[in-house]
GROMACS .gro file of C-alpha atoms in nm:
model
  473
    1MET     CA    1   1.925   0.835 -11.497
    2ALA     CA    2   2.067   1.229 -11.327
    3LEU     CA    3   2.193   1.118 -10.953
    4VAL     CA    4   2.090   1.453 -10.739
    5PRO     CA    5   2.386   1.511 -10.436
    6ILE     CA    6   2.212   1.465 -10.097
    7ASN     CA    7   2.419   1.683  -9.760
    8LEU     CA    8   2.462   1.416  -9.516
    9ALA     CA    9   2.465   1.544  -9.184
   10THR     CA   10   2.792   1.743  -9.029
   11GLN     CA   11   2.628   1.773  -8.694
   12SER     CA   12   2.277   1.688  -8.441
   13ASN     CA   13   2.086   1.999  -8.525
   14PRO     CA   14   1.699   1.895  -8.537
   15ALA     CA   15   1.505   2.187  -8.572
   16ARG     CA   16   1.179   2.249  -8.294
   17PHE     CA   17   0.938   2.045  -8.510
   18LYS     CA   18   1.073   1.758  -8.686
   19ALA     CA   19   0.895   1.831  -9.022
   20GLU     CA   20   1.130   2.118  -9.040
   21GLY     CA   21   1.457   1.945  -8.982
   22SER     CA   22   1.598   1.626  -8.871
   23ALA     CA   23   1.961   1.622  -8.901
   24ARG     CA   24   2.114   1.367  -8.642
   25LEU     CA   25   2.451   1.239  -8.566
   26ILE     CA   26   2.436   0.950  -8.308
   27ASN     CA   27   2.763   0.811  -8.243
   28ALA     CA   28   2.892   0.957  -8.544
   29VAL     CA   29   3.196   1.231  -8.547
   30ALA     CA   30   3.232   1.529  -8.829
   31GLU     CA   31   3.540   1.560  -9.000
   32ASP     CA   32   3.614   1.888  -9.192
   33THR     CA   33   3.835   1.667  -9.515
   34GLY     CA   34   3.898   1.989  -9.695
   35ASP     CA   35   3.902   2.009 -10.036
   36ASP     CA   36   4.227   1.756 -10.143
   37ALA     CA   37   3.962   1.459 -10.001
   38LYS     CA   38   3.712   1.291 -10.214
   39ALA     CA   39   3.469   1.476 -10.023
   40ALA     CA   40   3.451   1.784  -9.806
   41TRP     CA   41   3.334   1.652  -9.520
   42THR     CA   42   3.322   1.231  -9.400
   43VAL     CA   43   3.128   1.088  -9.078
   44TYR     CA   44   3.333   0.859  -8.904
   45ALA     CA   45   3.258   0.634  -8.641
   46PRO     CA   46   3.385   0.705  -8.301
   47ALA     CA   47   3.678   0.568  -8.152
   48GLY     CA   48   3.597   0.259  -7.961
   49LEU     CA   49   3.616   0.203  -7.511
   50ASP     CA   50   3.865  -0.035  -7.460
   51ILE     CA   51   3.830  -0.203  -7.103
   52TRP     CA   52   4.157  -0.062  -6.867
   53ASN     CA   53   4.071  -0.167  -6.514
   54THR     CA   54   3.783  -0.136  -6.304
   55VAL     CA   55   3.773   0.008  -5.930
   56THR     CA   56   3.470  -0.093  -5.668
   57ALA     CA   57   3.166   0.100  -5.651
   58SER     CA   58   2.908   0.111  -5.413
   59GLY     CA   59   2.608   0.372  -5.308
   60THR     CA   60   2.473   0.553  -5.578
   61GLY     CA   61   2.648   0.645  -5.926
   62GLY     CA   62   2.941   0.558  -6.135
   63VAL     CA   63   3.287   0.710  -6.145
   64LYS     CA   64   3.196   1.055  -6.018
   65ALA     CA   65   3.592   1.227  -6.025
   66MET     CA   66   3.923   1.137  -6.124
   67LEU     CA   67   4.242   1.292  -6.083
   68GLU     CA   68   4.685   1.193  -6.177
   69THR     CA   69   4.916   1.250  -6.037
   70ASP     CA   70   5.335   1.104  -6.105
   71ASP     CA   71   5.170   0.853  -5.910
   72TYR     CA   72   4.852   0.803  -5.931
   73LEU     CA   73   4.503   0.818  -6.045
   74TYR     CA   74   4.242   0.864  -5.752
   75VAL     CA   75   3.896   0.744  -5.862
   76VAL     CA   76   3.559   0.786  -5.729
   77ALA     CA   77   3.295   0.595  -5.795
   78GLY     CA   78   3.000   0.637  -5.581
   79ARG     CA   79   3.151   0.608  -5.238
   80LYS     CA   80   3.425   0.468  -5.286
   81VAL     CA   81   3.757   0.626  -5.341
   82SER     CA   82   4.071   0.448  -5.469
   83ALA     CA   83   4.440   0.528  -5.576
   84ILE     CA   84   4.525   0.306  -5.887
   85ASP     CA   85   4.930   0.342  -5.902
   86LEU     CA   86   5.165   0.309  -6.225
   87PHE     CA   87   5.148  -0.101  -6.233
   88GLY     CA   88   4.783  -0.041  -6.196
   89VAL     CA   89   4.748  -0.196  -5.872
   90VAL     CA   90   4.412  -0.100  -5.721
   91THR     CA   91   4.422   0.045  -5.325
   92LEU     CA   92   4.147   0.131  -5.145
   93VAL     CA   93   4.144   0.467  -4.943
   94THR     CA   94   3.801   0.559  -4.840
   95THR     CA   95   3.460   0.469  -4.800
   96LEU     CA   96   3.274   0.817  -4.779
   97PRO     CA   97   2.966   0.836  -4.635
   98SER     CA   98   2.720   0.961  -4.824
   99ASP     CA   99   2.671   0.982  -5.202
  100GLY     CA  100   2.690   1.342  -5.307
  101GLN     CA  101   2.910   1.487  -5.566
  102ALA     CA  102   3.247   1.427  -5.548
  103PHE     CA  103   3.560   1.691  -5.614
  104LEU     CA  104   3.933   1.648  -5.654
  105ALA     CA  105   4.229   1.858  -5.687
  106ARG     CA  106   4.611   1.865  -5.613
  107ASN     CA  107   4.835   2.126  -5.480
  108ARG     CA  108   5.281   2.121  -5.533
  109ARG     CA  109   5.378   1.975  -5.260
  110SER     CA  110   5.661   1.796  -5.350
  111PRO     CA  111   5.786   1.495  -5.354
  112THR     CA  112   5.387   1.452  -5.282
  113PRO     CA  113   5.105   1.656  -5.360
  114GLU     CA  114   4.831   1.639  -5.161
  115VAL     CA  115   4.496   1.598  -5.293
  116CYS     CA  116   4.171   1.728  -5.160
  117LEU     CA  117   3.942   1.605  -5.161
  118VAL     CA  118   3.560   1.786  -5.124
  119SER     CA  119   3.214   1.528  -5.107
  120ASP     CA  120   2.898   1.634  -4.909
  121GLY     CA  121   3.038   1.953  -4.672
  122VAL     CA  122   3.371   1.761  -4.624
  123GLY     CA  123   3.681   1.824  -4.745
  124TYR     CA  124   3.971   1.570  -4.724
  125ILE     CA  125   4.326   1.550  -4.823
  126ILE     CA  126   4.504   1.236  -4.928
  127THR     CA  127   4.910   1.153  -4.946
  128GLY     CA  128   4.959   0.840  -5.180
  129THR     CA  129   4.685   0.646  -5.018
  130SER     CA  130   4.632   0.776  -4.698
  131ILE     CA  131   4.377   1.057  -4.650
  132ALA     CA  132   4.262   1.271  -4.324
  133THR     CA  133   3.942   1.486  -4.272
  134ILE     CA  134   4.001   1.882  -4.288
  135THR     CA  135   3.918   1.980  -3.912
  136ASP     CA  136   4.040   2.323  -3.918
  137PRO     CA  137   3.750   2.502  -3.708
  138ASP     CA  138   3.819   2.777  -4.014
  139LEU     CA  139   3.672   2.673  -4.276
  140PRO     CA  140   3.260   2.631  -4.298
  141PRO     CA  141   3.140   2.318  -4.465
  142PRO     CA  142   3.279   2.352  -4.821
  143ILE     CA  143   3.063   2.307  -5.125
  144SER     CA  144   3.325   2.228  -5.399
  145VAL     CA  145   3.751   2.234  -5.447
  146SER     CA  146   3.998   2.369  -5.707
  147VAL     CA  147   4.341   2.471  -5.699
  148LEU     CA  148   4.527   2.767  -5.800
  149ASP     CA  149   4.941   2.881  -5.755
  150GLY     CA  150   4.928   2.623  -5.443
  151TYR     CA  151   4.603   2.772  -5.281
  152PHE     CA  152   4.302   2.487  -5.220
  153LEU     CA  153   4.031   2.740  -5.321
  154PHE     CA  154   3.692   2.643  -5.123
  155PRO     CA  155   3.333   2.797  -5.193
  156THR     CA  156   3.149   2.767  -4.888
  157THR     CA  157   2.852   2.920  -4.758
  158PHE     CA  158   2.726   3.362  -4.735
  159ASP     CA  159   2.934   3.342  -5.113
  160ARG     CA  160   3.256   3.281  -4.977
  161VAL     CA  161   3.554   3.121  -5.123
  162PHE     CA  162   3.818   3.006  -4.854
  163ILE     CA  163   4.214   2.897  -4.946
  164SER     CA  164   4.375   2.676  -4.804
  165ASN     CA  165   4.805   2.740  -4.706
  166GLU     CA  166   5.030   2.776  -4.960
  167ASP     CA  167   5.036   2.404  -5.090
  168ASN     CA  168   4.960   2.317  -4.760
  169GLY     CA  169   4.583   2.211  -4.799
  170SER     CA  170   4.491   2.146  -4.377
  171VAL     CA  171   4.532   2.477  -4.293
  172ILE     CA  172   4.288   2.740  -4.349
  173THR     CA  173   4.301   3.103  -4.187
  174ALA     CA  174   4.014   3.248  -4.056
  175THR     CA  175   4.067   3.561  -4.231
  176ASP     CA  176   4.185   3.442  -4.558
  177PHE     CA  177   3.869   3.459  -4.777
  178GLY     CA  178   3.663   3.700  -5.047
  179LYS     CA  179   3.313   3.730  -5.142
  180ALA     CA  180   3.200   3.789  -5.533
  181GLN     CA  181   3.215   4.117  -5.537
  182LYS     CA  182   2.910   4.158  -5.822
  183ALA     CA  183   2.589   4.055  -5.704
  184PRO     CA  184   2.502   3.873  -5.378
  185ASP     CA  185   2.423   3.524  -5.567
  186ASN     CA  186   2.529   3.161  -5.461
  187THR     CA  187   2.870   3.048  -5.510
  188LEU     CA  188   2.805   2.702  -5.703
  189TYR     CA  189   3.236   2.677  -5.811
  190VAL     CA  190   3.609   2.798  -5.817
  191LEU     CA  191   3.759   2.720  -6.093
  192GLY     CA  192   4.142   2.789  -6.084
  193GLY     CA  193   4.225   2.882  -6.433
  194GLU     CA  194   4.550   2.980  -6.617
  195ARG     CA  195   4.606   3.265  -6.513
  196ASP     CA  196   4.307   3.369  -6.273
  197ALA     CA  197   4.059   3.177  -6.061
  198MET     CA  198   3.676   3.188  -6.216
  199ILE     CA  199   3.381   3.222  -5.948
  200PHE     CA  200   3.096   3.079  -6.088
  201GLY     CA  201   2.770   3.175  -5.879
  202GLU     CA  202   2.416   3.099  -5.990
  203THR     CA  203   2.408   3.454  -6.174
  204THR     CA  204   2.691   3.607  -6.220
  205VAL     CA  205   3.111   3.483  -6.312
  206GLU     CA  206   3.388   3.665  -6.133
  207TRP     CA  207   3.756   3.612  -6.209
  208TRP     CA  208   4.016   3.721  -5.967
  209SER     CA  209   4.389   3.720  -6.007
  210ASP     CA  210   4.651   3.662  -5.780
  211SER     CA  211   4.776   3.954  -5.697
  212PRO     CA  212   4.976   3.946  -5.325
  213ASP     CA  213   5.031   4.272  -5.172
  214GLY     CA  214   5.301   4.152  -4.909
  215THR     CA  215   5.081   4.192  -4.617
  216GLY     CA  216   4.952   3.816  -4.608
  217ASN     CA  217   4.644   3.896  -4.674
  218PHE     CA  218   4.421   3.694  -4.865
  219PRO     CA  219   4.547   3.781  -5.234
  220PHE     CA  220   4.275   3.724  -5.477
  221VAL     CA  221   4.166   4.039  -5.612
  222PRO     CA  222   3.845   4.085  -5.829
  223VAL     CA  223   3.945   4.195  -6.215
  224ALA     CA  224   3.639   4.135  -6.427
  225SER     CA  225   3.245   4.009  -6.399
  226ILE     CA  226   2.979   3.855  -6.635
  227ASN     CA  227   2.610   3.937  -6.580
  228LEU     CA  228   2.549   3.476  -6.677
  229GLY     CA  229   2.568   3.240  -6.414
  230CYS     CA  230   2.616   2.891  -6.399
  231MET     CA  231   2.385   2.574  -6.425
  232GLY     CA  232   2.585   2.364  -6.142
  233ALA     CA  233   2.914   2.275  -6.043
  234LYS     CA  234   2.951   2.044  -6.213
  235THR     CA  235   2.921   2.202  -6.557
  236VAL     CA  236   3.174   2.353  -6.606
  237VAL     CA  237   3.456   2.157  -6.797
  238GLN     CA  238   3.807   2.254  -6.826
  239LEU     CA  239   4.043   2.126  -7.119
  240ASP     CA  240   4.353   2.255  -7.110
  241ARG     CA  241   4.345   2.591  -7.174
  242ILE     CA  242   3.924   2.605  -7.293
  243VAL     CA  243   3.667   2.653  -6.974
  244ALA     CA  244   3.344   2.596  -7.091
  245TRP     CA  245   3.010   2.529  -6.877
  246VAL     CA  246   2.668   2.539  -6.896
  247ALA     CA  247   2.520   2.888  -6.794
  248ASN     CA  248   2.187   3.032  -6.616
  249ASP     CA  249   1.998   3.073  -6.879
  250GLY     CA  250   2.029   2.759  -7.061
  251THR     CA  251   2.281   2.741  -7.293
  252VAL     CA  252   2.653   2.651  -7.342
  253ARG     CA  253   2.951   2.917  -7.305
  254ILE     CA  254   3.252   2.866  -7.389
  255GLN     CA  255   3.540   3.171  -7.202
  256ASP     CA  256   3.661   3.445  -7.451
  257GLY     CA  257   3.882   3.661  -7.256
  258TYR     CA  258   3.683   3.798  -6.950
  259SER     CA  259   3.358   3.708  -7.138
  260ALA     CA  260   3.150   3.404  -7.254
  261ARG     CA  261   3.053   3.311  -7.572
  262ARG     CA  262   2.766   3.135  -7.650
  263ILE     CA  263   2.870   2.785  -7.852
  264SER     CA  264   2.537   2.589  -7.829
  265GLY     CA  265   2.249   2.561  -8.050
  266TYR     CA  266   1.894   2.606  -8.013
  267ALA     CA  267   1.838   2.159  -8.040
  268GLN     CA  268   2.105   2.181  -7.788
  269GLU     CA  269   1.967   2.435  -7.563
  270ARG     CA  270   1.605   2.238  -7.611
  271MET     CA  271   1.746   1.937  -7.451
  272ILE     CA  272   1.937   2.121  -7.152
  273GLY     CA  273   1.567   2.288  -7.092
  274ALA     CA  274   1.371   1.938  -7.119
  275VAL     CA  275   1.620   1.831  -6.777
  276ALA     CA  276   1.380   1.834  -6.497
  277ASP     CA  277   1.680   1.861  -6.212
  278LYS     CA  278   1.996   2.071  -6.449
  279THR     CA  279   2.204   2.010  -6.169
  280THR     CA  280   2.244   1.646  -6.221
  281ILE     CA  281   2.385   1.760  -6.597
  282LEU     CA  282   2.757   1.642  -6.526
  283GLY     CA  283   3.070   1.781  -6.783
  284PHE     CA  284   3.429   1.664  -6.875
  285GLY     CA  285   3.625   1.715  -7.215
  286TRP     CA  286   3.883   1.549  -7.343
  287ASN     CA  287   4.144   1.464  -7.592
  288GLU     CA  288   4.179   1.217  -7.845
  289PRO     CA  289   4.569   1.248  -7.955
  290SER     CA  290   4.527   0.968  -8.251
  291THR     CA  291   4.225   1.143  -8.433
  292GLY     CA  292   4.330   1.495  -8.338
  293HIS     CA  293   4.003   1.612  -8.189
  294ALA     CA  294   3.906   1.744  -7.884
  295PHE     CA  295   3.592   1.710  -7.713
  296LEU     CA  296   3.364   1.892  -7.474
  297CYS     CA  297   3.088   1.667  -7.332
  298TRP     CA  298   2.791   1.741  -7.117
  299THR     CA  299   2.555   1.399  -7.005
  300CYS     CA  300   2.296   1.284  -6.775
  301ASP     CA  301   2.005   1.055  -6.757
  302ASP     CA  302   1.806   1.171  -7.094
  303TRP     CA  303   2.090   1.241  -7.320
  304THR     CA  304   2.454   1.294  -7.449
  305ILE     CA  305   2.581   1.575  -7.648
  306VAL     CA  306   2.926   1.633  -7.771
  307TYR     CA  307   3.078   1.980  -7.899
  308ASP     CA  308   3.423   1.898  -8.127
  309ILE     CA  309   3.638   2.189  -8.037
  310GLY     CA  310   3.818   2.230  -8.366
  311THR     CA  311   3.474   2.189  -8.635
  312ALA     CA  312   3.281   2.362  -8.360
  313ARG     CA  313   3.033   2.070  -8.431
  314TRP     CA  314   2.776   1.935  -8.166
  315HIS     CA  315   2.708   1.522  -8.198
  316GLU     CA  316   2.504   1.282  -7.947
  317ARG     CA  317   2.621   0.940  -7.805
  318LYS     CA  318   2.460   0.650  -7.661
  319SER     CA  319   2.536   0.356  -7.557
  320HIS     CA  320   2.405   0.023  -7.655
  321GLY     CA  321   2.091  -0.044  -7.465
  322ARG     CA  322   2.066   0.323  -7.344
  323VAL     CA  323   1.964   0.677  -7.409
  324ASN     CA  324   2.278   0.847  -7.298
  325TRP     CA  325   2.657   0.742  -7.303
  326ARG     CA  326   2.845   0.539  -7.054
  327GLY     CA  327   3.133   0.839  -7.050
  328ALA     CA  328   3.124   0.994  -6.708
  329CYS     CA  329   3.421   1.159  -6.678
  330SER     CA  330   3.812   1.145  -6.790
  331ALA     CA  331   4.162   1.172  -6.709
  332ARG     CA  332   4.494   1.185  -6.893
  333TRP     CA  333   4.679   0.887  -6.740
  334GLN     CA  334   5.075   0.725  -6.824
  335GLY     CA  335   4.951   0.817  -7.209
  336MET     CA  336   4.640   0.690  -7.224
  337THR     CA  337   4.286   0.951  -7.224
  338LEU     CA  338   4.079   0.735  -6.988
  339ILE     CA  339   3.686   0.792  -6.989
  340GLY     CA  340   3.469   0.679  -6.621
  341ASP     CA  341   3.196   0.477  -6.628
  342TYR     CA  342   2.823   0.628  -6.584
  343THR     CA  343   2.636   0.385  -6.357
  344ASP     CA  344   2.967   0.128  -6.242
  345GLY     CA  345   3.368   0.123  -6.143
  346ARG     CA  346   3.462   0.076  -6.537
  347LEU     CA  347   3.740   0.247  -6.673
  348TYR     CA  348   3.803   0.264  -7.026
  349SER     CA  349   4.092   0.380  -7.285
  350ILE     CA  350   4.017   0.550  -7.548
  351ASN     CA  351   4.135   0.399  -7.860
  352GLU     CA  352   4.056   0.433  -8.277
  353ARG     CA  353   4.134   0.096  -8.346
  354VAL     CA  354   3.849  -0.074  -8.088
  355ALA     CA  355   3.509  -0.011  -8.246
  356THR     CA  356   3.297  -0.113  -7.952
  357GLU     CA  357   3.257   0.025  -7.647
  358GLY     CA  358   3.375  -0.254  -7.311
  359GLY     CA  359   3.292  -0.505  -7.599
  360GLU     CA  360   2.984  -0.332  -7.697
  361PRO     CA  361   2.838  -0.263  -8.040
  362ILE     CA  362   2.873   0.137  -8.098
  363LEU     CA  363   2.533   0.223  -8.346
  364MET     CA  364   2.662   0.445  -8.601
  365GLU     CA  365   2.348   0.672  -8.722
  366VAL     CA  366   2.322   0.941  -8.939
  367MET     CA  367   1.961   1.098  -8.950
  368THR     CA  368   1.991   1.323  -9.298
  369PRO     CA  369   1.844   1.662  -9.367
  370ILE     CA  370   1.476   1.638  -9.514
  371ILE     CA  371   1.519   1.545  -9.887
  372HIS     CA  372   1.252   1.756 -10.037
  373MET     CA  373   1.099   1.932 -10.370
  374ALA     CA  374   0.869   2.110 -10.246
  375PRO     CA  375   0.604   2.252 -10.358
  376TYR     CA  376   0.609   1.901 -10.550
  377GLY     CA  377   0.599   1.537 -10.482
  378PHE     CA  378   0.903   1.298 -10.592
  379VAL     CA  379   0.950   0.933 -10.678
  380ILE     CA  380   1.310   0.817 -10.537
  381ASN     CA  381   1.406   0.510 -10.782
  382GLY     CA  382   1.750   0.473 -10.612
  383VAL     CA  383   1.947   0.569 -10.354
  384PHE     CA  384   2.337   0.555 -10.379
  385VAL     CA  385   2.550   0.583 -10.039
  386ASP     CA  386   2.933   0.666 -10.084
  387VAL     CA  387   3.063   0.419  -9.784
  388MET     CA  388   3.397   0.269  -9.651
  389ALA     CA  389   3.330  -0.039  -9.831
  390GLY     CA  390   3.553  -0.368  -9.792
  391VAL     CA  391   3.589  -0.344  -9.439
  392GLY     CA  392   3.432  -0.686  -9.310
  393GLU     CA  393   3.670  -0.884  -9.053
  394GLY     CA  394   3.628  -1.068  -8.782
  395VAL     CA  395   3.459  -1.408  -8.583
  396LEU     CA  396   3.139  -1.286  -8.536
  397SER     CA  397   2.905  -1.294  -8.881
  398GLU     CA  398   2.782  -0.923  -8.858
  399ASP     CA  399   3.163  -0.800  -8.856
  400ALA     CA  400   3.251  -1.088  -9.119
  401ASP     CA  401   3.013  -0.985  -9.351
  402PRO     CA  402   2.882  -0.612  -9.208
  403HIS     CA  403   2.583  -0.407  -9.374
  404LEU     CA  404   2.432  -0.040  -9.344
  405MET     CA  405   2.078  -0.025  -9.270
  406LEU     CA  406   1.876   0.199  -9.467
  407SER     CA  407   1.524   0.347  -9.373
  408THR     CA  408   1.294   0.624  -9.486
  409SER     CA  409   1.095   0.888  -9.246
  410ILE     CA  410   0.796   1.067  -9.381
  411ASP     CA  411   0.764   1.264  -9.062
  412GLY     CA  412   1.052   1.391  -8.978
  413GLY     CA  413   1.250   1.141  -8.847
  414LYS     CA  414   0.971   1.050  -8.557
  415THR     CA  415   0.899   0.729  -8.704
  416PHE     CA  416   1.119   0.519  -8.984
  417GLY     CA  417   0.981   0.261  -9.244
  418PRO     CA  418   1.146  -0.112  -9.247
  419GLU     CA  419   1.525  -0.087  -9.230
  420ARG     CA  420   1.696  -0.228  -9.638
  421ARG     CA  421   2.033  -0.418  -9.504
  422ILE     CA  422   2.275  -0.350  -9.807
  423ALA     CA  423   2.617  -0.504  -9.782
  424LEU     CA  424   2.898  -0.334  -9.720
  425GLY     CA  425   3.105  -0.658  -9.847
  426SER     CA  426   3.388  -0.828  -9.692
  427ARG     CA  427   3.746  -0.779  -9.644
  428GLY     CA  428   3.894  -0.677  -9.968
  429GLN     CA  429   3.598  -0.603 -10.122
  430ARG     CA  430   3.675  -0.245 -10.197
  431LEU     CA  431   3.488  -0.218 -10.525
  432LYS     CA  432   3.179  -0.351 -10.387
  433ARG     CA  433   2.918  -0.013 -10.425
  434VAL     CA  434   2.612   0.039 -10.184
  435LYS     CA  435   2.267   0.107 -10.323
  436ASP     CA  436   1.924  -0.013 -10.332
  437TYR     CA  437   1.611   0.081 -10.541
  438ARG     CA  438   1.262   0.112 -10.563
  439PHE     CA  439   1.212   0.344 -10.217
  440GLY     CA  440   0.868   0.467 -10.352
  441MET     CA  441   0.643   0.768 -10.411
  442PHE     CA  442   0.730   1.079 -10.129
  443GLY     CA  443   0.475   1.415 -10.046
  444PRO     CA  444   0.607   1.773 -10.082
  445GLY     CA  445   0.737   1.729  -9.707
  446GLY     CA  446   0.967   1.524  -9.821
  447CYS     CA  447   1.140   1.242  -9.656
  448THR     CA  448   1.408   1.191  -9.413
  449LEU     CA  449   1.669   0.945  -9.478
  450ARG     CA  450   1.874   0.690  -9.169
  451LEU     CA  451   2.204   0.519  -9.286
  452ALA     CA  452   2.339   0.284  -8.962
  453ILE     CA  453   2.644   0.026  -8.857
  454SER     CA  454   2.624  -0.118  -8.590
  455ALA     CA  455   2.939  -0.382  -8.739
  456SER     CA  456   3.226  -0.348  -8.498
  457VAL     CA  457   3.428  -0.251  -8.853
  458ASN     CA  458   3.616   0.097  -8.988
  459ARG     CA  459   3.323   0.278  -9.086
  460ALA     CA  460   3.260   0.640  -9.310
  461LEU     CA  461   3.075   0.744  -9.462
  462SER     CA  462   3.171   1.097  -9.754
  463GLY     CA  463   2.876   1.115  -9.991
  464LEU     CA  464   2.559   1.026 -10.055
  465ALA     CA  465   2.299   1.097 -10.358
  466ILE     CA  466   1.964   0.977 -10.476
  467ASP     CA  467   1.767   0.904 -10.818
  468ALA     CA  468   1.440   1.088 -10.844
  469ASP     CA  469   1.199   1.200 -11.059
  470LYS     CA  470   0.937   1.513 -11.000
  471LEU     CA  471   0.605   1.435 -11.004
  472GLY     CA  472   0.340   1.715 -11.101
  473ALA     CA  473   0.213   1.935 -10.883
   0.00000   0.00000   0.00000
């Protein structure tokens, strides 16, 4: 018996036609374990989501925005705006009049910063648990809000970007605005970056530097621009020093100096292109200190795609009974990485020691690249999986006696045959061999293997091999 090693997928990268390529990772994260490990790449189940708190939500949508300060975590869920204090006590701040997108930013005012909320053309200032509408007549209806150097940045109509007074969000001067210089496109969002403000338009992105001249005039000066715009304000993601967005050409871009580097592949771009209303795509990012990973995520009603910054590889996420993931936005609060729910007011903490999402199972799926011996057919006598064994534990039977579900496809992963259930072994059965035999004959087009584990246990795949015989041409 001569075993043929088979590559595990290290990212979701299905080809345009499934018969040409079928590799996918769903609820599975590839980690470069290097030459010192058993395999160069290992595929793990993602960290789970533990319910931390719940805020009231109303209207449409789940958690739309979160922002942390020293004393409160602010959450917009549907139309409800809430503040959560250091003890986890939730206070309702206000109920918004409509279901539009929501944006939050905070300035440097001490000891209590001002938090600015913009939704559906109205600006608000939150201080502690009190809220007031911005009534300054010099501010046209704002589209969104961000902050840089103590100034709230408000993109408005006619390509104008207004700023508030420094660390005073309620006061706006009529002449304190700038306009995009590169092209007269609609400004969708302004991001206060590490040094410069980024002005995201429909067809361009500009960088403005805060360079006051001592006259008290508008202090921001354009310094660079590119002929590449933004698909929607909510697609812009800022994580630490990283800024990424879905561009108007349907690619995902990451800031690279005063430029934008493409990080999406054709597979992700086809998914983005298939969304009818691109403004419904939401972007956010988070760090996982316990696993060492940092992720950028974009989600909509139809899918969720996640980019691993460390490995530069993509995977997909799906929650139980859904086609997308339940995550919608993120925040870092009291040492926790929090994720807001896509459909309601639940808030989750990311926890690698939890193998569920809010108590629901996480189905880890790996679909291999197409296995073939073209132009010959072949017979698979056996499949051997290098998977973490002896991990069964818990009171539920599927957790105490976990199984790997294995199936084959002859059409590039469009459809799969009956599942085979292969035991992974109960707790302590570390020498359990995960294998199965007699998979039958396949043509020159080859086959795709689907490996799935739904048990709420530690899960890791390091390798795959088949015992196969080549048939005549």
